[in-house]
Short mmCIF file of C-alpha atoms and ligand atoms in Angstrom, two decimals:
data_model
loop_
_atom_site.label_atom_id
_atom_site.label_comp_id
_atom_site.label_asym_id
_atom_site.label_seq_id
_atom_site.Cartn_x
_atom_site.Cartn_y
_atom_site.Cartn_z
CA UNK A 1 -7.74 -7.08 -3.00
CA UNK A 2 -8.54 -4.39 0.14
CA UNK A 3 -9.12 -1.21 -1.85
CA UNK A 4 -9.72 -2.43 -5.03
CA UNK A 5 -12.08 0.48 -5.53
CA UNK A 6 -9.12 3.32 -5.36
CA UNK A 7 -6.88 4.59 -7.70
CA UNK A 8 -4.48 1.40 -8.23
CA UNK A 9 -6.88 -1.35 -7.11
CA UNK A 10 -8.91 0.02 -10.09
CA UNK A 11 -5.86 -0.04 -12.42
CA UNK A 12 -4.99 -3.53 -11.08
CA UNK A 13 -8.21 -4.81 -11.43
CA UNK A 14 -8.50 -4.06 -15.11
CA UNK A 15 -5.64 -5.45 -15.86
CA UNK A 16 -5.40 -9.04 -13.93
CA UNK A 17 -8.60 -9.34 -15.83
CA UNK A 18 -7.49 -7.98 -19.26
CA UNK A 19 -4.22 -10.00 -19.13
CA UNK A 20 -4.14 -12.97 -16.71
CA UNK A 21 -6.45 -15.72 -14.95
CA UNK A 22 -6.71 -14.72 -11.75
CA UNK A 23 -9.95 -14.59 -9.73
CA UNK A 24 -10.41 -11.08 -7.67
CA UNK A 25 -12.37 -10.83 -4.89
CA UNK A 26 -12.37 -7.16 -4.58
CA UNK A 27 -12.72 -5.56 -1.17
CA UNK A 28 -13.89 -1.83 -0.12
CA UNK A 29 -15.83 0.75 0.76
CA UNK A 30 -16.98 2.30 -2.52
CA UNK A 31 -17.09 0.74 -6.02
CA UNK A 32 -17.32 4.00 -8.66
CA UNK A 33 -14.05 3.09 -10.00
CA UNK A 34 -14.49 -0.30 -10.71
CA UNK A 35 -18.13 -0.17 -11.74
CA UNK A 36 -17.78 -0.90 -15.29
CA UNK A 37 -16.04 -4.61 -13.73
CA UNK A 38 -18.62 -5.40 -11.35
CA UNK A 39 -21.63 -3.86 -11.35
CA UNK A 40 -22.04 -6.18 -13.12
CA UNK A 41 -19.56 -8.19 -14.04
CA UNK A 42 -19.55 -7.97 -17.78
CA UNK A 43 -20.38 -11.46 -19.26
CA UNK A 44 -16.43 -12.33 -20.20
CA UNK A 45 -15.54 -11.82 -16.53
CA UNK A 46 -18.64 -13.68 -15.18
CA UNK A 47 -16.93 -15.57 -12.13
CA UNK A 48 -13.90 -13.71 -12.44
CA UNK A 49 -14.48 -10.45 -10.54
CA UNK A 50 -16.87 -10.12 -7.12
CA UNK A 51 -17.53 -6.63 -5.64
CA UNK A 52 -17.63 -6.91 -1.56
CA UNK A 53 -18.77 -3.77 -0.03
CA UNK A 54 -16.93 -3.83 3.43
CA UNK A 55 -14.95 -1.73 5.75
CA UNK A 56 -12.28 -3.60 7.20
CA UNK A 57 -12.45 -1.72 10.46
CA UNK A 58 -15.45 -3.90 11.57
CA UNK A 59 -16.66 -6.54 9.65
CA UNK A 60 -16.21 -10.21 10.69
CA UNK A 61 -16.13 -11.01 6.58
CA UNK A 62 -12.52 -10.40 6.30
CA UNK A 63 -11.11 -13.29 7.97
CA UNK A 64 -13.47 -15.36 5.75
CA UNK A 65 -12.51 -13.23 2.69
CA UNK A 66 -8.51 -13.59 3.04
CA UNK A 67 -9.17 -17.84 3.73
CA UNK A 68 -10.26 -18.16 0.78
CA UNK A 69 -7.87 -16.14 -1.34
CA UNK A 70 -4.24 -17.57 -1.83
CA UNK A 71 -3.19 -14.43 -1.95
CA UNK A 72 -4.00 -10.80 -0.05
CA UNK A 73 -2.99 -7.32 -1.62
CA UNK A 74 -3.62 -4.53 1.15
CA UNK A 75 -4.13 -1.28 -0.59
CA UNK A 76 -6.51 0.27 2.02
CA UNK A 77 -5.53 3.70 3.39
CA UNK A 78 -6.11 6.94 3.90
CA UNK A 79 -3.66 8.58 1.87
CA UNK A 80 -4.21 12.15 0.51
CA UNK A 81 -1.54 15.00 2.41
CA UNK A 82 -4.38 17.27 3.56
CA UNK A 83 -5.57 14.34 6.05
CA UNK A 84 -2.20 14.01 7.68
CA UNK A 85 -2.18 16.96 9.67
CA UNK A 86 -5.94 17.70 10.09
CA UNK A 87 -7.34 13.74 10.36
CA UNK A 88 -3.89 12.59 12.48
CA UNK A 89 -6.17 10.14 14.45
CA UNK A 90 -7.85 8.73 11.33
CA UNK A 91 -4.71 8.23 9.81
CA UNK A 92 -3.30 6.80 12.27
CA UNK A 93 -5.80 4.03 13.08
CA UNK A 94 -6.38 3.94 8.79
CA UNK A 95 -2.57 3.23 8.20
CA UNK A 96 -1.88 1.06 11.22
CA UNK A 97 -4.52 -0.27 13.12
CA UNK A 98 -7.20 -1.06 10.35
CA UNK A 99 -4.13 -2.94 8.91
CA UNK A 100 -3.62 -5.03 11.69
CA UNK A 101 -6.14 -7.74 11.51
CA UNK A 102 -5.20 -8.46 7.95
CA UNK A 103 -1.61 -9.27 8.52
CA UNK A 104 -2.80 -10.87 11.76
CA UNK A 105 -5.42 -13.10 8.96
CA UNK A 106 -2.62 -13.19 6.42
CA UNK A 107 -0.19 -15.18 9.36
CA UNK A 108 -2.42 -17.39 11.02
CA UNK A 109 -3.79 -18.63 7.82
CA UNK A 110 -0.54 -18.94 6.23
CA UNK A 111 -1.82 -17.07 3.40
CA UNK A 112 0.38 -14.73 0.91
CA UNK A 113 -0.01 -11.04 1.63
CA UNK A 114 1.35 -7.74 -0.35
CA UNK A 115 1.19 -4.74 1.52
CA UNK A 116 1.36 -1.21 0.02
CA UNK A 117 3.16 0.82 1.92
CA UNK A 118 4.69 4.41 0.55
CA UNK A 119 8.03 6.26 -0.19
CA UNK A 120 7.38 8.34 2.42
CA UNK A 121 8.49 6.36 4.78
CA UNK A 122 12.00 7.78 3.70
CA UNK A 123 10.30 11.24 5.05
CA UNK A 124 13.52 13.72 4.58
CA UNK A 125 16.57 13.10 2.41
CA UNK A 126 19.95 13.29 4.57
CA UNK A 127 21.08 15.84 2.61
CA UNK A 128 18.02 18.37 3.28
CA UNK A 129 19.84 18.67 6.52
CA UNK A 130 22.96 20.27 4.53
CA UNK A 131 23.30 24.32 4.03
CA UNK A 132 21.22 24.39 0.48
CA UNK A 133 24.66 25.19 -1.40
CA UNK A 134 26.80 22.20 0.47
CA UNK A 135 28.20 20.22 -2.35
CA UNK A 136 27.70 16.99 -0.39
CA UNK A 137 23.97 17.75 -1.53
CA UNK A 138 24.63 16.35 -4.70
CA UNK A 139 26.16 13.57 -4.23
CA UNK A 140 23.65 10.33 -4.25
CA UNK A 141 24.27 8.88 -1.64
CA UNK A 142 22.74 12.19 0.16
CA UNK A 143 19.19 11.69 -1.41
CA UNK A 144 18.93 8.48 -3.09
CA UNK A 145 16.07 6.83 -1.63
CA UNK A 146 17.48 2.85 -0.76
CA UNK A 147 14.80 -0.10 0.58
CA UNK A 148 17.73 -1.71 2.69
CA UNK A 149 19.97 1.22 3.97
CA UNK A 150 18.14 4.78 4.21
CA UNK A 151 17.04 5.73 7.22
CA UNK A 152 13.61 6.99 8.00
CA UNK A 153 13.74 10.50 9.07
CA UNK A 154 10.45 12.41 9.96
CA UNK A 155 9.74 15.50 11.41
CA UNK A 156 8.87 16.37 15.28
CA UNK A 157 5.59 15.17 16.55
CA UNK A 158 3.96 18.72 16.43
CA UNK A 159 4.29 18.20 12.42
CA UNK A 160 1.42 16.18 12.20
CA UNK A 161 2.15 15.82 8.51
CA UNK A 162 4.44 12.77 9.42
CA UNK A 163 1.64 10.89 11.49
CA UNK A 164 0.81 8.78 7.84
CA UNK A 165 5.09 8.01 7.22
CA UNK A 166 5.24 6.55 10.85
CA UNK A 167 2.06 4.47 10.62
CA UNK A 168 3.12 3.54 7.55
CA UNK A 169 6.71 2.16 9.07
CA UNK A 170 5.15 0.64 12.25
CA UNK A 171 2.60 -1.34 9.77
CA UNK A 172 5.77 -2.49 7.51
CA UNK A 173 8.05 -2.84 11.00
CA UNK A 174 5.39 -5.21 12.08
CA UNK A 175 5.23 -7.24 8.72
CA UNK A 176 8.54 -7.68 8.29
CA UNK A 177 8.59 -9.38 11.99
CA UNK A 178 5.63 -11.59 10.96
CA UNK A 179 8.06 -12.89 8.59
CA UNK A 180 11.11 -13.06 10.83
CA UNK A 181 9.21 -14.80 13.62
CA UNK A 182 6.39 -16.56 12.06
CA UNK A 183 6.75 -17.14 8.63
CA UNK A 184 4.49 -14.91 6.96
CA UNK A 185 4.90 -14.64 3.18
CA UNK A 186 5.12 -10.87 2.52
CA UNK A 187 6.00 -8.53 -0.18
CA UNK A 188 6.16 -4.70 0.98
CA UNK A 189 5.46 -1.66 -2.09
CA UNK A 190 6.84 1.78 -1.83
CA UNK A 191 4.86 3.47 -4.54
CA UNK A 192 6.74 7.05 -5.56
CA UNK A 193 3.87 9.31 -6.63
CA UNK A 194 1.97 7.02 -9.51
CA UNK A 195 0.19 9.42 -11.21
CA UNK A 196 -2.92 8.73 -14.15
CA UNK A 197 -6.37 8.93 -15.16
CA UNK A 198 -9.07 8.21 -12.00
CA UNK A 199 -6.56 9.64 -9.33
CA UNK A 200 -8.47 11.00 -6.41
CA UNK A 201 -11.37 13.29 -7.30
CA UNK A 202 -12.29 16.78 -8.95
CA UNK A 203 -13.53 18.58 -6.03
CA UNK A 204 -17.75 19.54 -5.97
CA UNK A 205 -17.71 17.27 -9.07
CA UNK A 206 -16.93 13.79 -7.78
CA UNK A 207 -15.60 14.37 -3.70
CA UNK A 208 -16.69 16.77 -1.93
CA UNK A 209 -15.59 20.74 -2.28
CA UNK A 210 -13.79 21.75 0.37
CA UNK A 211 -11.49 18.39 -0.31
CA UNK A 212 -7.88 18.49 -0.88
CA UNK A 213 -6.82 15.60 -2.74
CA UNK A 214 -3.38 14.92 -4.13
CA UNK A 215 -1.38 17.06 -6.35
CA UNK A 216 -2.23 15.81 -9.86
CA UNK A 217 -6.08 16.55 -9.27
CA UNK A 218 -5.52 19.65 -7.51
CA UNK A 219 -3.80 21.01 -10.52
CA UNK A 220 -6.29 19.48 -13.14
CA UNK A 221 -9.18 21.13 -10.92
CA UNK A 222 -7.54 24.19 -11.37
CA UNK A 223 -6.77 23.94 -15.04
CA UNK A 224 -10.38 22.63 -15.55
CA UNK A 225 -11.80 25.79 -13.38
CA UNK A 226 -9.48 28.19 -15.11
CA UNK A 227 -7.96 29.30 -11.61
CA UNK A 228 -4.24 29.62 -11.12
CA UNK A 229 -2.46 26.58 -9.77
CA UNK A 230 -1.30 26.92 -6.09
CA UNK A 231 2.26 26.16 -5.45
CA UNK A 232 2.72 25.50 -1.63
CA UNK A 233 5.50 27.28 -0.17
CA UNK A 234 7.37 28.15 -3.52
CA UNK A 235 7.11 24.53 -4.89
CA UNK A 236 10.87 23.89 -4.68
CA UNK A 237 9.70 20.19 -3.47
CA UNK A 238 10.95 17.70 -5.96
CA UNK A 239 9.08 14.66 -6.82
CA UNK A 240 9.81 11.77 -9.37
CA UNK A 241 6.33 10.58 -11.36
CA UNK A 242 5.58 7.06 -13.00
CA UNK A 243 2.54 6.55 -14.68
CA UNK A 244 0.40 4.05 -13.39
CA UNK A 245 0.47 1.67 -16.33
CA UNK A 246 3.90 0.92 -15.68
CA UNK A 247 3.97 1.01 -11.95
CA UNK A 248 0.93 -1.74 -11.96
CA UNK A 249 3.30 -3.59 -14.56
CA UNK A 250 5.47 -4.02 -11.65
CA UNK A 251 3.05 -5.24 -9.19
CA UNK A 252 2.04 -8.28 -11.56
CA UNK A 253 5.33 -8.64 -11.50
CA UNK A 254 5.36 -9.53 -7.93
CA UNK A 255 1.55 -11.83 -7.96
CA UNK A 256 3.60 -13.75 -10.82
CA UNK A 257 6.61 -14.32 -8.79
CA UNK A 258 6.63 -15.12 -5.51
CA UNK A 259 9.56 -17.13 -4.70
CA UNK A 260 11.26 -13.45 -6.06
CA UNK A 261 9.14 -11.14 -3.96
CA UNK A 262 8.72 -12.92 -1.17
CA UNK A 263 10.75 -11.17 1.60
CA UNK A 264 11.62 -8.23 -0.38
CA UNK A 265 10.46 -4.22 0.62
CA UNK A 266 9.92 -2.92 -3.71
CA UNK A 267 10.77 0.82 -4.39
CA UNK A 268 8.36 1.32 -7.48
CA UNK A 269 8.90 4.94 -8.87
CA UNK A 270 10.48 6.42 -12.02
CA UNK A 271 13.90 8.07 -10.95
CA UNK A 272 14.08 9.49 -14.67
CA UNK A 273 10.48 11.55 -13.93
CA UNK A 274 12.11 13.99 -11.55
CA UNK A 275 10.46 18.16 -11.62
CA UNK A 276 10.11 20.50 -8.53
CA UNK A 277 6.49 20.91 -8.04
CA UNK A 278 6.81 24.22 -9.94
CA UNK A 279 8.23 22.26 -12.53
CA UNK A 280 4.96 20.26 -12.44
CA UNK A 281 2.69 23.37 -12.81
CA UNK A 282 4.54 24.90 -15.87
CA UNK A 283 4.40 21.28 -17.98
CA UNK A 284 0.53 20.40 -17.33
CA UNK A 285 -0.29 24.38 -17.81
CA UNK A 286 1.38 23.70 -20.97
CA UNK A 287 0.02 20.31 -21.97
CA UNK A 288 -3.12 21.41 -20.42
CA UNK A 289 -3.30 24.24 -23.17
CA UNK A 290 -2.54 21.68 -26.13
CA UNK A 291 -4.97 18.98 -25.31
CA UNK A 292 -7.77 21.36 -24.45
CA UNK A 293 -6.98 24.07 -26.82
CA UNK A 294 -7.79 26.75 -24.34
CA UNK A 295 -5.00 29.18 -24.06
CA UNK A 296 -2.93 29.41 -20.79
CA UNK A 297 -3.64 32.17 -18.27
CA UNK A 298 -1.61 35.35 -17.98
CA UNK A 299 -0.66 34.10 -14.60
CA UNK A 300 -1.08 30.58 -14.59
CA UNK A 301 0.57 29.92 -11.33
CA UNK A 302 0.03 32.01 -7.55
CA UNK A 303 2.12 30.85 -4.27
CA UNK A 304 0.65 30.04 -1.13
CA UNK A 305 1.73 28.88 2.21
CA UNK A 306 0.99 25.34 3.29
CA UNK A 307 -0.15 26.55 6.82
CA UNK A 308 -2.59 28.81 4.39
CA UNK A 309 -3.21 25.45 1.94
CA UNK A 310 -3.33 22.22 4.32
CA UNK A 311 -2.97 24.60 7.97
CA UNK A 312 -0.94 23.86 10.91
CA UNK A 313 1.16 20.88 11.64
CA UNK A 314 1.86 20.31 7.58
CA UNK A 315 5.68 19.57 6.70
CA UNK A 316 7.05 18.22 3.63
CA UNK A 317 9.66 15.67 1.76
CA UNK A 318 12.11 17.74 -0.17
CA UNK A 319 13.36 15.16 -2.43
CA UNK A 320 12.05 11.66 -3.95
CA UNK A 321 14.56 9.51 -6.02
CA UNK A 322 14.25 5.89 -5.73
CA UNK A 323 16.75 3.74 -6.05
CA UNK A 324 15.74 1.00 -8.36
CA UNK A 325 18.18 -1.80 -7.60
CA UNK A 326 16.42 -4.31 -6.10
CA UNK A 327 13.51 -4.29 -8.50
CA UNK A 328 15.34 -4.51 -11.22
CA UNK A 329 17.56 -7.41 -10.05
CA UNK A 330 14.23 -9.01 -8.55
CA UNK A 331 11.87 -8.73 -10.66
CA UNK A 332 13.28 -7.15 -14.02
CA UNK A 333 11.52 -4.03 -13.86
CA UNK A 334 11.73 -0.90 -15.25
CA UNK A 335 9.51 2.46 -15.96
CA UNK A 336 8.94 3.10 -19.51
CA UNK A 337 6.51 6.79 -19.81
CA UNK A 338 7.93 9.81 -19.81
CA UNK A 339 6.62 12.50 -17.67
CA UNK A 340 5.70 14.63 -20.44
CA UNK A 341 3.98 11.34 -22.38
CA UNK A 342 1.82 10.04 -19.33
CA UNK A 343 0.68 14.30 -18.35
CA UNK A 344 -0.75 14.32 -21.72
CA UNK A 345 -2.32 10.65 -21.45
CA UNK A 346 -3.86 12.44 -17.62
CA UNK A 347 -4.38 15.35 -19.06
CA UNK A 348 -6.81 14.45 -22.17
CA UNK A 349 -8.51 11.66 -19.60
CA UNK A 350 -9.08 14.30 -17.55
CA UNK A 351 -10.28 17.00 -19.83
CA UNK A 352 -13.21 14.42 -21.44
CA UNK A 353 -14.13 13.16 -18.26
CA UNK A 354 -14.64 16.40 -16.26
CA UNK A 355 -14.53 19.48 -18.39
CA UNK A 356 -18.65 19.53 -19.14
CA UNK A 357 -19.39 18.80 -15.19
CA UNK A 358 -17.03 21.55 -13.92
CA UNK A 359 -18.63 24.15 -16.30
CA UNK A 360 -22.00 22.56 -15.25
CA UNK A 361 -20.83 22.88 -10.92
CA UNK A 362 -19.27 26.54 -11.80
CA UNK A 363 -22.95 27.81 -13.33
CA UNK A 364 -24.79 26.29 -10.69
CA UNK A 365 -22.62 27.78 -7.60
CA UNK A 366 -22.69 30.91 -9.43
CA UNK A 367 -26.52 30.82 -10.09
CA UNK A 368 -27.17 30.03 -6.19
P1 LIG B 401 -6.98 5.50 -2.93
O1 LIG B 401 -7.42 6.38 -1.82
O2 LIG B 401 -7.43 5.81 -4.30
O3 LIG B 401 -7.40 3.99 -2.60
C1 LIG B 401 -7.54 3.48 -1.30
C2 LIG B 401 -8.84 2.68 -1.26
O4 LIG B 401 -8.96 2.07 0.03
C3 LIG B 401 -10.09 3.58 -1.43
O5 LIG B 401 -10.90 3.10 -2.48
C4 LIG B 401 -10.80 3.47 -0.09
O6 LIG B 401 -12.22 3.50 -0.19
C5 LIG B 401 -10.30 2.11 0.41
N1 LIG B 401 -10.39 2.01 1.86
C6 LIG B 401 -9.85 2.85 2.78
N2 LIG B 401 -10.17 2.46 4.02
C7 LIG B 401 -10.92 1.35 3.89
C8 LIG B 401 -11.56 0.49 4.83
N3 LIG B 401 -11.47 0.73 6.14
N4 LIG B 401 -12.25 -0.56 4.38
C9 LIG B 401 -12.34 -0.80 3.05
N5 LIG B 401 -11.76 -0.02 2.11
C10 LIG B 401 -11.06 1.04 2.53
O7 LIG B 401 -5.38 5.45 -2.86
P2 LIG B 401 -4.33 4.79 -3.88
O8 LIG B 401 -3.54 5.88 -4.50
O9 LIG B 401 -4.97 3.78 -4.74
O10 LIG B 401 -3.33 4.09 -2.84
C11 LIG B 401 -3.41 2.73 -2.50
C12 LIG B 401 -2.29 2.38 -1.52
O11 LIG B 401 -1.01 2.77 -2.04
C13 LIG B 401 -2.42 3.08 -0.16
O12 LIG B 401 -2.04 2.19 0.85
C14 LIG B 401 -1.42 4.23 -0.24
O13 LIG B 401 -0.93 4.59 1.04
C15 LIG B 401 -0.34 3.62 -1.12
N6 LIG B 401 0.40 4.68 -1.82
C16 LIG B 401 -0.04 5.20 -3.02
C17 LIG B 401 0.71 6.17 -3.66
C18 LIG B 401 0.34 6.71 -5.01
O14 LIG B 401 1.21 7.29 -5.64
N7 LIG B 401 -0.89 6.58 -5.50
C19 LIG B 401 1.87 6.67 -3.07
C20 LIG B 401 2.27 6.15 -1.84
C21 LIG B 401 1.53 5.14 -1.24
N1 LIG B 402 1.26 20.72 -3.79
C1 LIG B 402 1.17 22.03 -4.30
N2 LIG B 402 -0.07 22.50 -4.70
C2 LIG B 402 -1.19 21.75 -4.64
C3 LIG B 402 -1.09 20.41 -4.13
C4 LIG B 402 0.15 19.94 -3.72
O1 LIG B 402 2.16 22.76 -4.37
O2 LIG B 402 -2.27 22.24 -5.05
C5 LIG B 402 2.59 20.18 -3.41
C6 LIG B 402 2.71 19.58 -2.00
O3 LIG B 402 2.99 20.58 -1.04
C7 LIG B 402 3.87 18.61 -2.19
C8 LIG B 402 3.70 18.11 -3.64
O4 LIG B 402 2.86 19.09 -4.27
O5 LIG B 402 5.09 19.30 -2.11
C9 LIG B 402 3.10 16.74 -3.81
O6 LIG B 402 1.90 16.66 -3.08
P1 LIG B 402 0.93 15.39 -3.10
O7 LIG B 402 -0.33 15.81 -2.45
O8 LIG B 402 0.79 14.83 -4.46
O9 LIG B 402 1.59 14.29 -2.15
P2 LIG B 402 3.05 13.90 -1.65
O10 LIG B 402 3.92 13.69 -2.84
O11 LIG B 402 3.54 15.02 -0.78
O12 LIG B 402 2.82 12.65 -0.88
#
């Protein structure tokens, strides 16, 4: 697993351990998130779990690695918005080259290979091309998101915001030939926002301050920091939200059953989870309030521009609704949480894990 030490190769990792009898060889950078799995193992998982400390750009470990798996699950990317349009190059090369030799491994070694890709691939919705009272916006087939018949429609190249969505396609383009011409065994997975405890980091507390990471921790930091939560340019963007639990559900789903997933591009999201990111802001200021018992703020939210938030070149997907057909004839799959359920599940994770060290950061950058 390449990026088992992220947000879902953690999640995955705790549960092929917790609930089936695979063996993990677990592949990244940085092991924080899985620490309390392999550093050390704990004695029930003894042989079960191996930590290898490697970035896939350059190390001649990988091809070694993937041999002697039966099965490879790519999850290794640079993946958080801000990057998009102010890393473009290390995005690029993150999302497409670095990718490269492990297909490459994957087909000459005849080896099984799951590749996460994203939903925004999709980029814009049809429809977000209508006048924003057209009735045709309403109709599905003008925003549901479909694995075998939406296009992909990105921005110009000066909106460096799409450089991740067209790596993203050339790496699944170039899969999805490996199996045409050559045989490779490959599942592709379009995660929709999966959202849950250990997403990302808190800035100054566990990444570094000035970072940006994705929306769920940029609202908990500013919950946690009592600071208004920024809505970038109005947050009329919609999203749809599936807790991780269920979303990593799926993904056994697809190690289980190969001769189903084999061949087959997965839309994994929850299309009953949909909010405009100002929707967002109002429920976690509000769950926020109940599981911490701090009151809200008299003005809990503030808008800013994105060229002010993630600067120039940043561009946006208006609309995210997957449509969940192919899963569920596939694999039998479905999202359970509710988006209210799995905020306060977040929330509380997040409030006992980083409430103390903010307050502790905040006294010491005030002190200095
Ligand atoms: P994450 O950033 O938490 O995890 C990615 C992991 O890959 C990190 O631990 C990182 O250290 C590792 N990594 C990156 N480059 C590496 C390299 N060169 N060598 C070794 N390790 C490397 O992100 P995540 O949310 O867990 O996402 C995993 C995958 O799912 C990514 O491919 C991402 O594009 C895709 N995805 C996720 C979401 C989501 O909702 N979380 C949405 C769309 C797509
Ligand atoms: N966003 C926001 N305020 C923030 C962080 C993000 O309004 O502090 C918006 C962002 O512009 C986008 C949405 O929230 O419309 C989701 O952003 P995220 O970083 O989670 O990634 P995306 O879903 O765009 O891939």
């Amino acid at each position: 697993m390449i990026g088992a030490g992220g947000f879902i190769g953690s999640h995955l990792c705790e549960k092929l351990m917790a609930e089936t009898h695979h063996t993990v060889l677990a592949v990244d950078v940085y092991c924080d998130k899985i620490r309390h799995l392999v550093d050390p193992a704990p004695p029930h998982l003894a042989g079960r779990i191996s930590f290898h400390r490697l970035n896939i750009k350059n190390d001649s470990r990988l091809e070694g690695l993937i041999k002697m798996a039966d099965l490879t699950i790519n999850l290794a990317a640079i993946c958080t918005p801000a990057d998009y349009n102010t890393r473009p190059l290390d995005t690029i090369y993150s999302n497409f080259i670095d990718a490269l030799p492990v297909v490459k491994y994957c087909s000459e070694n005849s080896k099984r290979l799951i590749h996460f890709s994203t939903c925004e691939v999709y980029g814009k919705t049809i429809g977000s091309f209508l006048p924003k009272d057209h009735p045709l916006r309403k109709e599905p087939e003008f925003y549901v998101l479909k694995e075998d018949e939406s296009p992909c429609i990105f921005g110009p190249i000066v909106k460096q915001r799409w450089s991740y969505a067209c790596a993203k396609q050339l790496i699944e383009r170039l899969v999805f030939a490996e199996g045409a011409e050559n045989g490779l065994d490959f599942t592709i997975v379009r995660p929709f926002n999966w959202i849950g405890p250990r997403m990302d980091f808190i800035p100054g507390v566990d990444g570094p301050s000035e970072g940006v990471p994705r929306v769920l921790a940029c609202f908990s930091n500013n919950l946690l920091r009592r600071e208004p939560l920024k809505l970038v340019d109005g947050g009329q963007s919609q999203r749809t939200f599936v807790y991780i639990k269920d979303a990593i559900e799926a993904v056994v789903l697809m190690i289980e059953n190969p001769a189903r997933a084999n061949g087959h591009i997965f839309n994994v999201g929850n299309p009953n989870n949909e909010v405009t990111v100002r929707e967002l802001a109002q429920m976690m200021t509000e769950v926020y309030a109940n599981v911490s018992g701090e009151a809200p703020l008299d003005e809990p939210m503030i808008d800013v521009s994105s060229s002010q938030f993630y600067g120039e070149g940043y561009d946006d997907s208006d609309k995210r609704i997957p449509d969940m057909t192919i899963i569920n004839k596939q694999l039998g799959w479905n999202p359970k949480t509710p988006l209210k359920d799995l905020l306060e599940t977040t929330l509380t994770y997040q409030h006992k894990t980083y409430k103390e060290a903010v307050k502790r950061q905040m006294s010491q950058a005030s002190a200095s």
